[in-house]
Coordinates of C-alpha atoms in Angstrom, one line a residue:
M1 CA -64.0 -34.0 -84.5
T2 CA -67.0 -36.3 -85.1
E3 CA -68.6 -38.3 -82.1
N4 CA -70.8 -41.7 -83.3
T5 CA -74.0 -40.5 -82.6
D6 CA -75.9 -43.9 -83.3
S7 CA -77.3 -45.3 -79.4
T8 CA -76.8 -48.7 -80.4
A9 CA -73.4 -48.5 -81.0
G10 CA -72.2 -48.2 -77.5
P11 CA -69.1 -46.2 -76.6
E12 CA -66.8 -48.7 -77.6
A13 CA -67.2 -47.4 -81.2
N14 CA -65.7 -44.1 -80.2
G15 CA -62.1 -45.8 -79.9
P16 CA -59.8 -46.1 -81.4
P17 CA -59.2 -47.1 -84.9
A18 CA -58.1 -50.9 -85.3
G19 CA -54.3 -50.9 -84.3
A20 CA -54.3 -47.8 -82.4
N21 CA -53.6 -46.5 -79.1
W22 CA -56.1 -45.0 -76.9
N23 CA -54.8 -41.4 -75.4
T24 CA -55.9 -41.2 -72.3
G25 CA -55.1 -37.8 -72.0
G26 CA -55.0 -34.7 -73.9
V27 CA -57.1 -34.0 -77.2
Q28 CA -57.2 -37.6 -79.6
V29 CA -58.4 -36.8 -83.5
V30 CA -59.3 -39.9 -85.3
D31 CA -60.5 -40.1 -88.7
S32 CA -59.4 -36.8 -89.6
T33 CA -56.0 -35.3 -91.2
V34 CA -54.3 -35.2 -88.0
H35 CA -53.9 -38.2 -86.3
G36 CA -53.2 -38.8 -83.2
P37 CA -52.7 -36.3 -79.6
V38 CA -52.7 -33.2 -79.7
A39 CA -52.5 -30.1 -77.4
G40 CA -54.0 -27.0 -77.4
G41 CA -53.7 -23.2 -75.3
Q42 CA -50.8 -21.8 -74.2
G43 CA -47.5 -23.5 -72.7
A44 CA -49.5 -27.3 -74.3
T45 CA -47.0 -29.7 -75.0
V46 CA -47.5 -33.2 -76.6
R47 CA -45.4 -36.4 -75.5
I48 CA -45.4 -39.8 -77.0
G49 CA -44.3 -42.9 -75.5
T50 CA -44.1 -44.1 -72.2
D51 CA -42.9 -42.9 -69.0
A52 CA -40.5 -44.7 -67.2
A53 CA -40.3 -46.3 -63.8
P54 CA -39.5 -44.3 -60.6
A55 CA -35.8 -45.0 -59.8
A56 CA -35.6 -47.2 -56.6
P57 CA -34.5 -44.4 -53.9
V58 CA -30.9 -44.7 -53.2
G59 CA -30.7 -46.4 -49.3
P60 CA -26.9 -45.7 -46.7
E61 CA -26.1 -48.8 -48.1
A62 CA -23.5 -47.5 -50.3
L63 CA -22.2 -44.5 -48.0
R64 CA -21.3 -46.8 -45.3
A65 CA -19.8 -49.9 -47.1
A66 CA -17.6 -46.3 -48.4
A67 CA -16.8 -45.6 -45.3
E68 CA -16.0 -49.0 -44.4
S69 CA -13.1 -49.0 -47.1
L70 CA -12.0 -46.1 -46.3
R71 CA -11.7 -46.7 -42.7
A72 CA -9.7 -49.7 -43.7
A73 CA -7.4 -48.1 -45.6
L74 CA -6.6 -45.5 -44.1
A75 CA -6.1 -48.9 -40.3
R76 CA -3.7 -50.0 -43.4
L77 CA -2.1 -46.6 -44.2
R78 CA -1.0 -46.1 -41.2
A79 CA 0.0 -49.6 -40.1
E80 CA 2.5 -49.5 -43.8
R81 CA 3.2 -46.4 -43.6
P82 CA 3.1 -44.6 -39.9
G83 CA 3.4 -40.8 -40.7
A84 CA 2.2 -41.2 -43.5
V85 CA -1.4 -39.3 -42.3
A86 CA -0.6 -36.6 -40.0
D87 CA -1.9 -37.7 -36.4
A88 CA -4.5 -35.6 -35.6
D89 CA -6.3 -35.9 -39.3
A90 CA -5.9 -39.7 -39.5
E91 CA -7.9 -39.4 -35.8
D92 CA -10.4 -37.0 -37.0
A93 CA -11.4 -39.2 -39.9
D94 CA -11.3 -42.2 -38.4
A95 CA -13.7 -40.3 -35.5
A96 CA -16.0 -38.8 -38.5
L97 CA -16.4 -41.8 -40.3
A98 CA -17.4 -44.6 -36.9
G99 CA -20.0 -41.5 -36.7
I100 CA -20.8 -41.8 -40.6
L101 CA -21.3 -46.0 -39.5
A102 CA -23.2 -45.5 -36.7
E103 CA -25.7 -43.3 -38.4
T104 CA -26.0 -44.9 -41.6
A105 CA -27.1 -48.3 -39.1
L106 CA -29.7 -46.1 -38.2
V107 CA -33.6 -46.8 -40.3
E108 CA -33.0 -42.9 -41.0
P109 CA -29.7 -41.5 -41.6
R110 CA -29.8 -37.6 -40.3
E111 CA -28.3 -35.8 -43.5
G112 CA -27.2 -32.7 -41.3
P113 CA -24.8 -34.5 -39.0
L114 CA -23.8 -37.2 -42.2
R115 CA -23.0 -33.8 -44.2
R116 CA -20.4 -32.7 -41.5
R117 CA -19.0 -36.1 -40.5
V118 CA -18.6 -36.7 -44.6
G119 CA -16.7 -32.8 -44.8
T120 CA -14.4 -34.2 -41.6
V121 CA -13.2 -36.9 -43.6
V122 CA -13.0 -34.7 -47.0
D123 CA -10.7 -32.0 -45.1
A124 CA -9.1 -34.5 -43.6
L125 CA -7.7 -36.8 -46.2
R126 CA -7.8 -34.3 -49.0
T127 CA -4.0 -34.4 -49.3
V128 CA -3.4 -38.1 -49.2
A129 CA -3.4 -38.5 -52.6
V130 CA -3.0 -43.1 -52.0
L131 CA -6.6 -42.6 -50.1
A132 CA -8.0 -39.9 -53.0
A133 CA -10.2 -42.2 -54.6
A134 CA -11.6 -43.9 -51.7
V135 CA -12.7 -40.6 -49.9
T136 CA -14.2 -39.4 -53.7
G137 CA -15.9 -42.4 -53.5
L138 CA -17.4 -41.6 -50.1
E139 CA -18.5 -38.2 -51.7
T140 CA -20.4 -39.7 -54.2
A141 CA -22.2 -42.1 -51.9
F142 CA -23.4 -39.1 -50.1
A143 CA -24.2 -37.2 -53.4
A144 CA -26.3 -40.0 -54.3
L145 CA -28.2 -39.8 -50.9
F146 CA -28.4 -35.8 -50.2
G147 CA -26.9 -34.3 -53.1
R148 CA -23.5 -32.2 -53.1
I149 CA -22.0 -31.7 -49.9

């Protein structure tokens, strides 16, 4: 690699050729048989392109909406078809859904209580076919916020 040693030229004389992008990291080879970014050494890599903007943090809103939807669906099912869900399971699920709603209203919802409550809902309602999509929606919303149950 050659560098312009003319002291009157200034640092801009050592910039990239016209129309080229300046590589701010790694090694840049210009006016050689190699053009573009170069990496050397053990484990070195070259990546060309721009970094994507980081994803916005996931908030508890989707989990809250899923809990509200499932709670309303459970109440409708119990009103329209008594006995479709065992009373003990329905009560456990409803209490856990109320807890999810209370927890997601906090400034910083806690993972542990939410994990336990989502698990309770899933255990209580997993065999109720008409609520399967809503239960899956609750699990998906939790997973987006904290990872798998």
